[in-house]
Amino acid sequence: MTPKATEARKVIPIAVAQGEGPAAPPPGADAEMISLYEAHKKIYPRSVSGLFSRWRWAMVFLTQLVFYGMPWLEWGQRQAVLFDLTARRFYIFNLVLYPQDFIYLTGILVISAFSLFLFTAVAGRLWCGYACPQTVYTEIFLWLEKLTEGDRAARLRRDSGPWNPDKLWRKAAKHFLWLAVALWTGFTFVGYFTPIHDLGREFVQMRLSSWENFWVFFYGFATYGNAGFMREQVCKHMCPYARFQSAMFDKDTLIVTYDKERGEPRGARSKKASASALNLGACVDCNLCVQVCPTGIDIRKGLQYECIGCGACADVCDTIMDKMGYAPGLVKYSTENAVNQHWTKAQTLRHVLRPRVLIYIAILGTVVTAMAVSLATRLPFKVDVVRDRGALARIVEGGRIENVYRLQLMNASESQQNFHISVEGLPGLAVASEQDVAIESTQARWVAVRVQAPFEAAPAGSHTIHFEITSKDTAGKLLEKSVFIVPR
Ligand code: SF4
Ligand code: SF4
């Protein structure tokens, strides 16, 4: 089938007689073209102010203060947060993590997942509406768009009009600002992996490595494209979260809802007119809730998967209710049960703490506590023991049996550590090579360790032994299991 044929085809009324198959369309019948794909309509969200808008901007400031500011924060002689992939060290304030600390990443992912489940069960798409990078950067880009091109009405008028110098310079200014923010975002992102001061110097001197160049521009253009052009399409078509959110909702989840009972029948009226005399509900059908919606939906049609729960429609509707002298909350955060059963705010909030939410809180609390305890009691060094496969068990001078091991000592602190290596597990077992090793701050080193035992210490075969590595500086002690081979 040609692409043209898949996009549109003729729909012609036909009669199907039993056993005769489809009849041919009558001559001169009307043919209607139906496109299988709806053409994308650009959305021009109107700016809005109100309680939820203020919360969203507070989250924009908070998240971006952390994102843009963190790489510039110094901690002692280094960057406070740095993921040094080349050296395979991850610095997070006073923590120095090695790839062997992968368990903490797992812990962070589990905490993030259960936080998401908890917030979604309590208040729907709170993450999407207030803290998701797509929402945050779209908000910033929309603000820059309003700064250069004006609000919705001016943008609509200008976009439908011809090109002129005014339109040209405004569009150019907008794209210049968008690109500046996007590239700064890409630069900041790479600054988490390369010390940002060095990165800045290299950037000015145009000496960035090819990988740094790639990631600065890739991340920058992803921000430019997603926040400037794709916008709601990312939420509607690319983000998987929108698809499975409904599995986490129940009838006691707080969502943005339109109070149909109070709002309908909708209709325009003057401020002085009595709604009851006109047999109208509270909705004045101003359509502003649709105009402010970043995904372009009408909340009055009920909960839709496109709704990111931003509350913009609730904000604008409250201003209309206020102008009309009606009570606020025609569009509000509420639950399906609360709307159907006319619960008060207190009743609604009481139902938030339901078994499902309590289970999420319990799991989350357990994982957070376990991770905090593990981090607080973590030793500032690590050891890996590997039997040296190149040197087999052998009998050495004095008739003793010798096995050779390779120990990787990892110093996870920011000062030199002095280690003492000993071994136990068989009578007379001892380390025959250097037992005291110094490792520089944040460095790791492989050390060859020879272990010897008297010939009569054990019968031929494999015997479990333990290496004991003690840090003389922190008094921390680690036991690592290995095997000692006695040859036949
Ligand atoms: S903003 Fe409120 S009053 Fe206006 S159309 Fe939407 S629901 Fe009705
Ligand atoms: S319907 Fe309302 S809450 Fe949902 S995305 Fe649109 S403006 Fe935001």
Short mmCIF file of C-alpha atoms in Angstrom, two decimals, residues 98-362:
data_model
loop_
_atom_site.label_atom_id
_atom_site.label_comp_id
_atom_site.label_asym_id
_atom_site.label_seq_id
_atom_site.Cartn_x
_atom_site.Cartn_y
_atom_site.Cartn_z
CA TYR A 98 33.48 2.99 43.43
CA PRO A 99 31.64 0.91 40.81
CA GLN A 100 31.55 -1.76 43.55
CA ASP A 101 29.09 0.53 45.40
CA PHE A 102 26.49 -0.18 42.73
CA ILE A 103 24.10 -1.27 45.49
CA TYR A 104 23.58 2.40 46.42
CA LEU A 105 22.47 3.20 42.88
CA THR A 106 20.00 0.32 43.15
CA GLY A 107 18.81 1.81 46.46
CA ILE A 108 18.33 5.24 44.85
CA LEU A 109 16.34 3.68 41.99
CA VAL A 110 14.12 1.74 44.41
CA ILE A 111 13.53 4.91 46.47
CA SER A 112 12.70 6.88 43.27
CA ALA A 113 10.28 4.20 42.08
CA PHE A 114 8.41 3.94 45.38
CA SER A 115 8.34 7.74 45.78
CA LEU A 116 6.72 7.89 42.35
CA PHE A 117 4.18 5.20 43.30
CA LEU A 118 3.42 6.99 46.56
CA PHE A 119 3.01 10.47 45.06
CA THR A 120 0.93 9.09 42.20
CA ALA A 121 -1.38 7.12 44.51
CA VAL A 122 -1.86 10.23 46.68
CA ALA A 123 -2.00 13.04 44.16
CA GLY A 124 -1.87 11.70 40.60
CA ARG A 125 0.71 13.10 38.23
CA LEU A 126 2.35 15.43 40.73
CA TRP A 127 5.78 14.68 39.26
CA CYS A 128 4.60 15.43 35.70
CA GLY A 129 2.90 18.69 36.59
CA TYR A 130 5.58 20.21 38.79
CA ALA A 131 9.02 18.61 38.68
CA CYS A 132 9.50 16.63 35.46
CA PRO A 133 12.33 18.18 33.36
CA GLN A 134 9.99 18.28 30.36
CA THR A 135 7.49 20.42 32.32
CA VAL A 136 10.19 22.56 33.91
CA TYR A 137 12.03 23.39 30.66
CA THR A 138 8.77 23.88 28.75
CA GLU A 139 7.75 26.38 31.45
CA ILE A 140 11.07 28.24 31.08
CA PHE A 141 10.85 28.21 27.26
CA LEU A 142 7.22 29.41 27.38
CA TRP A 143 8.26 32.26 29.62
CA LEU A 144 11.00 33.25 27.13
CA GLU A 145 8.45 32.96 24.31
CA LYS A 146 6.07 35.28 26.15
CA LEU A 147 8.95 37.69 26.83
CA THR A 148 9.82 37.97 23.13
CA GLU A 149 6.55 37.30 21.32
CA GLY A 150 3.88 38.22 23.84
CA ASP A 151 1.06 36.12 25.27
CA ARG A 152 -1.20 33.68 23.43
CA ALA A 153 -3.31 36.21 21.48
CA ALA A 154 -0.26 38.13 20.17
CA ARG A 155 1.52 34.90 19.21
CA LEU A 156 -1.55 33.56 17.39
CA ARG A 157 -1.96 36.85 15.51
CA ARG A 158 1.71 37.07 14.58
CA ASP A 159 2.00 33.44 13.48
CA SER A 160 -1.01 33.74 11.18
CA GLY A 161 0.26 37.01 9.70
CA PRO A 162 2.96 37.62 7.07
CA TRP A 163 6.66 37.87 7.81
CA ASN A 164 7.81 41.38 8.60
CA PRO A 165 10.81 42.90 10.44
CA ASP A 166 8.96 42.87 13.77
CA LYS A 167 8.09 39.18 13.46
CA LEU A 168 11.60 38.37 12.27
CA TRP A 169 13.48 39.99 15.14
CA ARG A 170 11.09 38.61 17.77
CA LYS A 171 11.44 35.07 16.44
CA ALA A 172 15.23 35.50 16.18
CA ALA A 173 15.42 36.80 19.77
CA LYS A 174 13.30 33.89 21.00
CA HIS A 175 15.46 31.26 19.31
CA PHE A 176 18.64 32.99 20.47
CA LEU A 177 17.43 32.84 24.10
CA TRP A 178 16.20 29.25 23.72
CA LEU A 179 19.55 28.16 22.28
CA ALA A 180 21.46 29.97 25.03
CA VAL A 181 19.44 28.18 27.76
CA ALA A 182 19.67 24.84 25.93
CA LEU A 183 23.44 25.03 25.48
CA TRP A 184 23.96 26.13 29.06
CA THR A 185 21.87 23.12 30.09
CA GLY A 186 24.03 20.81 27.95
CA PHE A 187 27.19 22.39 29.36
CA THR A 188 25.93 21.95 32.94
CA PHE A 189 25.00 18.32 32.27
CA VAL A 190 28.54 17.51 31.08
CA GLY A 191 29.84 19.46 34.10
CA TYR A 192 28.64 16.58 36.28
CA PHE A 193 31.12 14.27 34.51
CA THR A 194 34.07 16.59 33.83
CA PRO A 195 35.19 19.17 36.43
CA ILE A 196 33.14 22.18 35.36
CA HIS A 197 35.92 24.76 35.78
CA ASP A 198 38.17 22.75 33.41
CA LEU A 199 35.22 22.27 31.06
CA GLY A 200 34.58 26.03 31.01
CA ARG A 201 38.23 26.75 30.19
CA GLU A 202 38.28 24.10 27.45
CA PHE A 203 35.00 25.44 26.06
CA VAL A 204 36.33 29.02 25.82
CA GLN A 205 39.57 27.81 24.26
CA MET A 206 37.57 25.48 21.94
CA ARG A 207 39.55 22.49 23.19
CA LEU A 208 36.66 20.23 24.24
CA SER A 209 37.18 16.55 23.55
CA SER A 210 34.95 14.96 20.93
CA TRP A 211 32.82 13.24 23.62
CA GLU A 212 32.40 16.46 25.59
CA ASN A 213 31.45 18.30 22.40
CA PHE A 214 28.97 15.58 21.49
CA TRP A 215 27.22 15.55 24.87
CA VAL A 216 27.10 19.35 25.31
CA PHE A 217 25.44 19.74 21.90
CA PHE A 218 23.34 16.57 22.04
CA TYR A 219 21.88 17.40 25.46
CA GLY A 220 21.52 21.05 24.47
CA PHE A 221 19.65 20.29 21.27
CA ALA A 222 17.49 17.69 23.02
CA THR A 223 16.46 20.44 25.46
CA TYR A 224 15.89 22.91 22.60
CA GLY A 225 13.80 20.43 20.62
CA ASN A 226 11.81 18.96 23.50
CA ALA A 227 11.00 22.19 25.34
CA GLY A 228 10.77 24.47 22.31
CA PHE A 229 9.01 22.34 19.71
CA MET A 230 7.92 18.91 20.92
CA ARG A 231 6.44 20.08 24.23
CA GLU A 232 3.16 18.26 24.98
CA GLN A 233 3.94 15.65 22.31
CA VAL A 234 6.70 14.26 24.52
CA CYS A 235 4.13 13.75 27.30
CA LYS A 236 1.46 12.38 24.95
CA HIS A 237 3.48 10.12 22.67
CA MET A 238 6.95 9.52 24.08
CA CYS A 239 6.67 9.29 27.86
CA PRO A 240 5.70 5.79 29.06
CA TYR A 241 4.59 7.13 32.43
CA ALA A 242 1.45 8.66 30.92
CA ARG A 243 0.44 5.18 29.78
CA PHE A 244 0.76 3.28 33.03
CA GLN A 245 -0.33 6.04 35.40
CA SER A 246 -3.94 4.85 35.37
CA ALA A 247 -2.81 1.57 36.98
CA MET A 248 -1.69 3.58 39.99
CA PHE A 249 -4.85 5.70 40.31
CA ASP A 250 -7.86 4.70 42.34
CA LYS A 251 -11.05 6.50 43.35
CA ASP A 252 -9.26 8.21 46.27
CA THR A 253 -6.40 9.63 44.20
CA LEU A 254 -6.31 13.41 44.05
CA ILE A 255 -6.67 14.50 40.44
CA VAL A 256 -7.64 17.72 38.70
CA THR A 257 -11.40 17.39 38.23
CA TYR A 258 -14.24 19.43 36.87
CA ASP A 259 -17.34 19.44 39.08
CA LYS A 260 -19.87 18.52 36.41
CA GLU A 261 -22.83 18.64 38.77
CA ARG A 262 -22.04 22.21 39.70
CA GLY A 263 -20.83 23.40 36.29
CA GLU A 264 -23.52 22.04 33.94
CA PRO A 265 -25.43 23.14 31.99
CA ARG A 266 -22.69 25.49 30.97
CA GLY A 267 -23.33 28.76 29.19
CA ALA A 268 -22.30 32.39 28.84
CA ARG A 269 -24.13 34.97 30.91
CA SER A 270 -23.58 38.46 32.24
CA LYS A 271 -22.07 38.89 35.67
CA LYS A 272 -25.31 40.33 36.99
CA ALA A 273 -27.54 37.57 35.62
CA SER A 274 -28.81 34.86 37.95
CA ALA A 275 -27.53 31.45 36.89
CA SER A 276 -30.49 29.66 38.47
CA ALA A 277 -33.01 31.91 36.69
CA LEU A 278 -31.27 31.08 33.40
CA ASN A 279 -31.14 27.42 34.39
CA LEU A 280 -27.35 27.42 34.03
CA GLY A 281 -24.56 25.85 36.07
CA ALA A 282 -21.45 27.66 37.27
CA CYS A 283 -19.41 27.13 34.07
CA VAL A 284 -19.58 30.29 31.96
CA ASP A 285 -18.09 28.42 29.00
CA CYS A 286 -15.26 30.94 28.66
CA ASN A 287 -12.94 28.20 27.33
CA LEU A 288 -10.02 29.63 29.30
CA CYS A 289 -9.37 26.27 30.96
CA VAL A 290 -8.64 24.88 27.48
CA GLN A 291 -6.53 27.89 26.46
CA VAL A 292 -4.19 27.61 29.44
CA CYS A 293 -3.81 23.83 29.17
CA PRO A 294 -0.27 22.93 28.04
CA THR A 295 -1.57 19.74 26.41
CA GLY A 296 -4.58 21.45 24.84
CA ILE A 297 -7.30 19.28 26.41
CA ASP A 298 -10.67 20.19 27.89
CA ILE A 299 -10.81 19.08 31.53
CA ARG A 300 -14.62 19.29 31.36
CA LYS A 301 -14.57 16.06 29.35
CA GLY A 302 -13.27 14.18 32.40
CA LEU A 303 -9.92 12.59 33.22
CA GLN A 304 -7.79 12.09 30.12
CA TYR A 305 -4.38 10.45 29.82
CA GLU A 306 -2.98 13.69 28.33
CA CYS A 307 -3.63 15.58 31.58
CA ILE A 308 -0.33 16.12 33.39
CA GLY A 309 -2.09 17.42 36.52
CA CYS A 310 -0.49 20.88 36.35
CA GLY A 311 -3.52 22.67 37.81
CA ALA A 312 -3.38 25.55 35.29
CA CYS A 313 -7.06 25.03 34.45
CA ALA A 314 -7.94 25.13 38.18
CA ASP A 315 -6.02 28.40 38.58
CA VAL A 316 -7.69 30.14 35.65
CA CYS A 317 -11.14 28.84 36.51
CA ASP A 318 -10.81 30.18 40.05
CA THR A 319 -10.08 33.66 38.65
CA ILE A 320 -13.26 33.42 36.53
CA MET A 321 -15.30 32.21 39.50
CA ASP A 322 -13.90 35.12 41.48
CA LYS A 323 -14.86 37.62 38.74
CA MET A 324 -18.36 36.17 38.56
CA GLY A 325 -18.72 36.23 42.33
CA TYR A 326 -19.06 32.41 42.52
CA ALA A 327 -17.32 30.10 44.96
CA PRO A 328 -13.94 28.82 43.72
CA GLY A 329 -13.26 25.14 43.00
CA LEU A 330 -15.34 24.40 39.91
CA VAL A 331 -12.10 22.87 38.64
CA LYS A 332 -10.00 21.62 41.54
CA TYR A 333 -7.84 18.87 42.97
CA SER A 334 -10.26 16.29 44.28
CA THR A 335 -10.95 12.58 44.16
CA GLU A 336 -13.59 10.66 42.25
CA ASN A 337 -15.15 9.49 45.53
CA ALA A 338 -15.11 13.01 46.99
CA VAL A 339 -16.89 14.47 43.94
CA ASN A 340 -19.48 11.68 43.76
CA GLN A 341 -20.16 11.59 47.48
CA HIS A 342 -19.84 15.32 48.14
CA TRP A 343 -17.13 14.95 50.75
CA THR A 344 -15.65 17.92 52.55
CA LYS A 345 -11.95 18.69 52.23
CA ALA A 346 -11.25 17.05 55.60
CA GLN A 347 -13.15 13.88 54.59
CA THR A 348 -11.25 13.77 51.31
CA LEU A 349 -7.86 14.11 52.99
CA ARG A 350 -8.79 11.44 55.56
CA HIS A 351 -9.18 8.93 52.73
CA VAL A 352 -5.69 9.69 51.44
CA LEU A 353 -4.16 7.46 54.14
CA ARG A 354 -5.57 4.22 52.78
CA PRO A 355 -3.86 0.76 53.03
CA ARG A 356 -2.12 1.05 49.68
CA VAL A 357 -0.56 4.39 50.58
CA LEU A 358 0.48 3.09 54.02
CA ILE A 359 2.20 0.10 52.37
CA TYR A 360 4.12 2.43 50.03
CA ILE A 361 5.14 4.60 53.01
CA ALA A 362 6.29 1.53 54.97
#
